[in-house]
Amino acid sequence: MPMTVANIITIFRILTIPFFIATILYYTQETDYLRYVALGIFLFSSVSDAVDGYIARKHGQMTDIGAVLDPLADKLLLISAFICLYKVGVNFPVVRFPLWLIVAVLSRDIIVLGGILVIHILRGKVKMKTTFLGKATTFFQMICVLLMLLQWIISPLVWYITAFLSIISAVDYLRRGMTQLG
């Protein structure tokens, strides 16, 4: 595995996920500082996602392993965030994720990851490039997590947009995956 700066940043992002999970799972209203620790880890991970992509493109450090690890880091962080925040949501004083949002987000990721696995098994090589729709979906999912950690009262419209984008991007990935299978 080429150990480029971009890949090292991505691996570090993955290594922060257990700490993020722990801060969420140990959160109570009495330990509210953990919500801010989780927020810091999440912000660090989100910013370093942009940084590693920039470094990879700017300095010619784009690698096959980086193309796998970068979206994997995003998925691991977001799946962990949605599941953990839903689980501890009853402890949050103001805002809680609705179950249907969790189902939409997780269903998309299961469909995408399952599709990639099927294509890899049947064809050996997966050619799934990120799209604007996929990036918009990830952006809105990150916004949902950020707003939940901040406990800002938000319009349910953000949840509806996130669920809609999650479903539409899952359909798009399915369509593109079927094209690869022939």
PDB file of C-alpha atoms in Angstrom:
ATOM      1  CA  MET A   1       0.000   0.000   0.000  1.00  0.00           C
ATOM      2  CA  PRO A   2       1.508   3.339  -1.002  1.00  0.00           C
ATOM      3  CA  MET A   3       1.858   5.413   2.157  1.00  0.00           C
ATOM      4  CA  THR A   4       1.129   8.837   0.759  1.00  0.00           C
ATOM      5  CA  VAL A   5       0.308  11.774   3.006  1.00  0.00           C
ATOM      6  CA  ALA A   6      -3.307  11.616   1.800  1.00  0.00           C
ATOM      7  CA  ASN A   7      -3.555   7.903   2.692  1.00  0.00           C
ATOM      8  CA  ILE A   8      -2.022   8.502   6.134  1.00  0.00           C
ATOM      9  CA  ILE A   9      -4.625  11.204   6.830  1.00  0.00           C
ATOM     10  CA  THR A  10      -7.406   8.850   5.711  1.00  0.00           C
ATOM     11  CA  ILE A  11      -6.104   6.026   7.929  1.00  0.00           C
ATOM     12  CA  PHE A  12      -5.910   8.453  10.851  1.00  0.00           C
ATOM     13  CA  ARG A  13      -9.554   9.427  10.173  1.00  0.00           C
ATOM     14  CA  ILE A  14     -10.536   5.769  10.403  1.00  0.00           C
ATOM     15  CA  LEU A  15      -8.608   5.393  13.671  1.00  0.00           C
ATOM     16  CA  THR A  16     -10.564   8.284  15.251  1.00  0.00           C
ATOM     17  CA  ILE A  17     -13.924   6.540  14.725  1.00  0.00           C
ATOM     18  CA  PRO A  18     -13.761   4.304  17.856  1.00  0.00           C
ATOM     19  CA  PHE A  19     -13.084   7.400  19.974  1.00  0.00           C
ATOM     20  CA  PHE A  20     -16.050   9.155  18.362  1.00  0.00           C
ATOM     21  CA  ILE A  21     -18.265   6.134  19.079  1.00  0.00           C
ATOM     22  CA  ALA A  22     -17.096   5.950  22.699  1.00  0.00           C
ATOM     23  CA  THR A  23     -17.799   9.632  23.361  1.00  0.00           C
ATOM     24  CA  ILE A  24     -21.333   9.234  22.014  1.00  0.00           C
ATOM     25  CA  LEU A  25     -22.114   5.981  23.812  1.00  0.00           C
ATOM     26  CA  TYR A  26     -20.873   7.293  27.166  1.00  0.00           C
ATOM     27  CA  TYR A  27     -22.820  10.532  26.776  1.00  0.00           C
ATOM     28  CA  THR A  28     -25.410  11.465  29.382  1.00  0.00           C
ATOM     29  CA  GLN A  29     -26.827  14.845  30.298  1.00  0.00           C
ATOM     30  CA  GLU A  30     -24.456  14.790  33.281  1.00  0.00           C
ATOM     31  CA  THR A  31     -21.475  14.261  30.949  1.00  0.00           C
ATOM     32  CA  ASP A  32     -22.496  16.827  28.350  1.00  0.00           C
ATOM     33  CA  TYR A  33     -18.836  17.657  27.690  1.00  0.00           C
ATOM     34  CA  LEU A  34     -18.621  14.329  25.805  1.00  0.00           C
ATOM     35  CA  ARG A  35     -20.999  15.729  23.201  1.00  0.00           C
ATOM     36  CA  TYR A  36     -18.473  18.491  22.548  1.00  0.00           C
ATOM     37  CA  VAL A  37     -15.600  16.004  22.402  1.00  0.00           C
ATOM     38  CA  ALA A  38     -17.601  13.998  19.841  1.00  0.00           C
ATOM     39  CA  LEU A  39     -18.302  17.218  17.954  1.00  0.00           C
ATOM     40  CA  GLY A  40     -14.582  18.015  17.859  1.00  0.00           C
ATOM     41  CA  ILE A  41     -13.717  14.538  16.586  1.00  0.00           C
ATOM     42  CA  PHE A  42     -16.481  14.737  13.982  1.00  0.00           C
ATOM     43  CA  LEU A  43     -15.378  18.185  12.784  1.00  0.00           C
ATOM     44  CA  PHE A  44     -11.755  17.060  12.646  1.00  0.00           C
ATOM     45  CA  SER A  45     -12.728  14.008  10.623  1.00  0.00           C
ATOM     46  CA  SER A  46     -14.934  16.031   8.278  1.00  0.00           C
ATOM     47  CA  VAL A  47     -12.274  18.676   7.645  1.00  0.00           C
ATOM     48  CA  SER A  48      -9.514  16.086   7.206  1.00  0.00           C
ATOM     49  CA  ASP A  49     -11.743  14.372   4.612  1.00  0.00           C
ATOM     50  CA  ALA A  50     -11.542  17.509   2.490  1.00  0.00           C
ATOM     51  CA  VAL A  51      -7.826  17.936   3.230  1.00  0.00           C
ATOM     52  CA  ASP A  52      -6.814  14.411   2.215  1.00  0.00           C
ATOM     53  CA  GLY A  53      -8.777  14.713  -1.034  1.00  0.00           C
ATOM     54  CA  TYR A  54      -7.172  18.052  -1.801  1.00  0.00           C
ATOM     55  CA  ILE A  55      -3.675  16.731  -1.077  1.00  0.00           C
ATOM     56  CA  ALA A  56      -4.261  13.631  -3.197  1.00  0.00           C
ATOM     57  CA  ARG A  57      -5.414  15.685  -6.199  1.00  0.00           C
ATOM     58  CA  LYS A  58      -2.981  18.591  -5.829  1.00  0.00           C
ATOM     59  CA  HIS A  59       0.143  16.474  -5.273  1.00  0.00           C
ATOM     60  CA  GLY A  60      -0.672  13.523  -7.517  1.00  0.00           C
ATOM     61  CA  GLN A  61      -1.181  11.170  -4.562  1.00  0.00           C
ATOM     62  CA  MET A  62      -4.334   9.498  -5.859  1.00  0.00           C
ATOM     63  CA  THR A  63      -4.014   5.742  -5.293  1.00  0.00           C
ATOM     64  CA  ASP A  64      -6.267   2.723  -5.688  1.00  0.00           C
ATOM     65  CA  ILE A  65      -6.178   2.087  -1.939  1.00  0.00           C
ATOM     66  CA  GLY A  66      -7.009   5.732  -1.260  1.00  0.00           C
ATOM     67  CA  ALA A  67      -9.989   5.468  -3.614  1.00  0.00           C
ATOM     68  CA  VAL A  68     -11.290   2.648  -1.389  1.00  0.00           C
ATOM     69  CA  LEU A  69     -10.245   3.951   2.042  1.00  0.00           C
ATOM     70  CA  ASP A  70     -11.571   7.509   1.651  1.00  0.00           C
ATOM     71  CA  PRO A  71     -15.240   6.639   1.013  1.00  0.00           C
ATOM     72  CA  LEU A  72     -14.939   3.772   3.518  1.00  0.00           C
ATOM     73  CA  ALA A  73     -13.823   6.257   6.191  1.00  0.00           C
ATOM     74  CA  ASP A  74     -16.825   8.465   5.372  1.00  0.00           C
ATOM     75  CA  LYS A  75     -19.246   5.540   5.539  1.00  0.00           C
ATOM     76  CA  LEU A  76     -17.813   4.163   8.790  1.00  0.00           C
ATOM     77  CA  LEU A  77     -18.000   7.578  10.445  1.00  0.00           C
ATOM     78  CA  LEU A  78     -21.513   8.377   9.232  1.00  0.00           C
ATOM     79  CA  ILE A  79     -22.990   4.929   9.882  1.00  0.00           C
ATOM     80  CA  SER A  80     -21.469   4.974  13.384  1.00  0.00           C
ATOM     81  CA  ALA A  81     -22.745   8.491  13.983  1.00  0.00           C
ATOM     82  CA  PHE A  82     -26.320   7.816  12.908  1.00  0.00           C
ATOM     83  CA  ILE A  83     -26.592   4.530  14.833  1.00  0.00           C
ATOM     84  CA  CYS A  84     -24.948   5.855  18.004  1.00  0.00           C
ATOM     85  CA  LEU A  85     -26.798   9.171  17.979  1.00  0.00           C
ATOM     86  CA  TYR A  86     -30.098   7.369  17.479  1.00  0.00           C
ATOM     87  CA  LYS A  87     -29.275   4.991  20.344  1.00  0.00           C
ATOM     88  CA  VAL A  88     -28.427   7.770  22.801  1.00  0.00           C
ATOM     89  CA  GLY A  89     -30.987  10.197  21.382  1.00  0.00           C
ATOM     90  CA  VAL A  90     -33.274   9.694  24.352  1.00  0.00           C
ATOM     91  CA  ASN A  91     -30.578  11.350  26.470  1.00  0.00           C
ATOM     92  CA  PHE A  92     -30.412  14.402  24.228  1.00  0.00           C
ATOM     93  CA  PRO A  93     -32.437  17.240  25.705  1.00  0.00           C
ATOM     94  CA  VAL A  94     -33.632  18.920  22.497  1.00  0.00           C
ATOM     95  CA  VAL A  95     -33.244  17.145  19.145  1.00  0.00           C
ATOM     96  CA  ARG A  96     -33.506  13.453  18.264  1.00  0.00           C
ATOM     97  CA  PHE A  97     -33.157  11.659  14.927  1.00  0.00           C
ATOM     98  CA  PRO A  98     -36.387  10.107  13.644  1.00  0.00           C
ATOM     99  CA  LEU A  99     -36.187   6.366  12.943  1.00  0.00           C
ATOM    100  CA  TRP A 100     -37.195   6.790   9.290  1.00  0.00           C
ATOM    101  CA  LEU A 101     -34.107   8.945   8.692  1.00  0.00           C
ATOM    102  CA  ILE A 102     -31.854   6.264  10.166  1.00  0.00           C
ATOM    103  CA  VAL A 103     -33.529   3.650   7.944  1.00  0.00           C
ATOM    104  CA  ALA A 104     -33.053   5.804   4.811  1.00  0.00           C
ATOM    105  CA  VAL A 105     -29.383   6.509   5.538  1.00  0.00           C
ATOM    106  CA  LEU A 106     -28.489   2.940   6.502  1.00  0.00           C
ATOM    107  CA  SER A 107     -30.473   1.422   3.621  1.00  0.00           C
ATOM    108  CA  ARG A 108     -28.541   3.522   1.138  1.00  0.00           C
ATOM    109  CA  ASP A 109     -25.209   2.471   2.575  1.00  0.00           C
ATOM    110  CA  ILE A 110     -26.189  -1.196   2.695  1.00  0.00           C
ATOM    111  CA  ILE A 111     -27.337  -1.020  -0.937  1.00  0.00           C
ATOM    112  CA  VAL A 112     -24.167   0.763  -2.073  1.00  0.00           C
ATOM    113  CA  LEU A 113     -21.758  -1.459  -0.131  1.00  0.00           C
ATOM    114  CA  GLY A 114     -23.672  -4.609  -1.106  1.00  0.00           C
ATOM    115  CA  GLY A 115     -23.648  -3.556  -4.752  1.00  0.00           C
ATOM    116  CA  ILE A 116     -19.916  -2.901  -4.691  1.00  0.00           C
ATOM    117  CA  LEU A 117     -19.348  -6.340  -3.168  1.00  0.00           C
ATOM    118  CA  VAL A 118     -21.508  -8.057  -5.824  1.00  0.00           C
ATOM    119  CA  ILE A 119     -19.736  -6.227  -8.660  1.00  0.00           C
ATOM    120  CA  HIS A 120     -16.348  -7.087  -7.155  1.00  0.00           C
ATOM    121  CA  ILE A 121     -17.283 -10.775  -6.889  1.00  0.00           C
ATOM    122  CA  LEU A 122     -18.754 -10.978 -10.398  1.00  0.00           C
ATOM    123  CA  ARG A 123     -16.432  -8.649 -12.303  1.00  0.00           C
ATOM    124  CA  GLY A 124     -13.311  -8.353 -10.155  1.00  0.00           C
ATOM    125  CA  LYS A 125     -12.949  -4.601 -10.637  1.00  0.00           C
ATOM    126  CA  VAL A 126     -15.381  -1.978  -9.431  1.00  0.00           C
ATOM    127  CA  LYS A 127     -15.579   1.346 -11.280  1.00  0.00           C
ATOM    128  CA  MET A 128     -17.686   3.496  -8.983  1.00  0.00           C
ATOM    129  CA  LYS A 129     -16.748   7.130  -9.189  1.00  0.00           C
ATOM    130  CA  THR A 130     -18.262   9.577  -6.785  1.00  0.00           C
ATOM    131  CA  THR A 131     -20.895  11.853  -8.238  1.00  0.00           C
ATOM    132  CA  PHE A 132     -22.231  15.240  -7.272  1.00  0.00           C
ATOM    133  CA  LEU A 133     -25.346  13.469  -5.964  1.00  0.00           C
ATOM    134  CA  GLY A 134     -23.232  11.183  -3.775  1.00  0.00           C
ATOM    135  CA  LYS A 135     -21.229  14.117  -2.443  1.00  0.00           C
ATOM    136  CA  ALA A 136     -24.410  16.119  -1.766  1.00  0.00           C
ATOM    137  CA  THR A 137     -25.847  13.148   0.124  1.00  0.00           C
ATOM    138  CA  THR A 138     -22.719  12.812   2.264  1.00  0.00           C
ATOM    139  CA  PHE A 139     -22.716  16.579   2.882  1.00  0.00           C
ATOM    140  CA  PHE A 140     -26.336  16.571   4.107  1.00  0.00           C
ATOM    141  CA  GLN A 141     -25.706  13.496   6.250  1.00  0.00           C
ATOM    142  CA  MET A 142     -22.755  15.300   7.842  1.00  0.00           C
ATOM    143  CA  ILE A 143     -24.922  18.385   8.409  1.00  0.00           C
ATOM    144  CA  CYS A 144     -27.526  16.225  10.189  1.00  0.00           C
ATOM    145  CA  VAL A 145     -24.879  14.756  12.495  1.00  0.00           C
ATOM    146  CA  LEU A 146     -23.359  18.179  13.137  1.00  0.00           C
ATOM    147  CA  LEU A 147     -26.734  19.719  14.003  1.00  0.00           C
ATOM    148  CA  MET A 148     -27.570  16.775  16.260  1.00  0.00           C
ATOM    149  CA  LEU A 149     -24.280  17.113  18.131  1.00  0.00           C
ATOM    150  CA  LEU A 150     -24.846  20.850  18.497  1.00  0.00           C
ATOM    151  CA  GLN A 151     -28.428  20.157  19.625  1.00  0.00           C
ATOM    152  CA  TRP A 152     -29.704  22.967  17.437  1.00  0.00           C
ATOM    153  CA  ILE A 153     -33.413  22.989  16.825  1.00  0.00           C
ATOM    154  CA  ILE A 154     -33.695  22.515  13.101  1.00  0.00           C
ATOM    155  CA  SER A 155     -36.413  22.296  10.547  1.00  0.00           C
ATOM    156  CA  PRO A 156     -37.382  18.713   9.706  1.00  0.00           C
ATOM    157  CA  LEU A 157     -36.786  19.834   6.112  1.00  0.00           C
ATOM    158  CA  VAL A 158     -33.077  19.026   6.601  1.00  0.00           C
ATOM    159  CA  TRP A 159     -34.042  15.455   7.531  1.00  0.00           C
ATOM    160  CA  TYR A 160     -36.384  15.165   4.539  1.00  0.00           C
ATOM    161  CA  ILE A 161     -33.718  16.441   2.143  1.00  0.00           C
ATOM    162  CA  THR A 162     -31.158  14.047   3.613  1.00  0.00           C
ATOM    163  CA  ALA A 163     -33.515  11.069   3.347  1.00  0.00           C
ATOM    164  CA  PHE A 164     -34.526  12.042  -0.201  1.00  0.00           C
ATOM    165  CA  LEU A 165     -30.903  12.418  -1.316  1.00  0.00           C
ATOM    166  CA  SER A 166     -29.999   9.123   0.375  1.00  0.00           C
ATOM    167  CA  ILE A 167     -32.737   7.283  -1.512  1.00  0.00           C
ATOM    168  CA  ILE A 168     -32.071   8.988  -4.862  1.00  0.00           C
ATOM    169  CA  SER A 169     -28.324   8.389  -4.647  1.00  0.00           C
ATOM    170  CA  ALA A 170     -28.935   4.721  -3.752  1.00  0.00           C
ATOM    171  CA  VAL A 171     -31.044   4.393  -6.907  1.00  0.00           C
ATOM    172  CA  ASP A 172     -28.299   6.135  -8.909  1.00  0.00           C
ATOM    173  CA  TYR A 173     -25.625   3.785  -7.542  1.00  0.00           C
ATOM    174  CA  LEU A 174     -27.871   0.800  -8.321  1.00  0.00           C
ATOM    175  CA  ARG A 175     -28.382   2.026 -11.883  1.00  0.00           C
ATOM    176  CA  ARG A 176     -24.657   2.554 -12.417  1.00  0.00           C
ATOM    177  CA  GLY A 177     -23.863  -0.796 -10.811  1.00  0.00           C
ATOM    178  CA  MET A 178     -26.295  -2.618 -13.091  1.00  0.00           C
ATOM    179  CA  THR A 179     -24.600  -0.966 -16.078  1.00  0.00           C
ATOM    180  CA  GLN A 180     -21.261  -2.416 -14.948  1.00  0.00           C
ATOM    181  CA  LEU A 181     -22.771  -5.875 -14.653  1.00  0.00           C
ATOM    182  CA  GLY A 182     -24.046  -5.603 -18.232  1.00  0.00           C
TER     183      GLY A 182
END
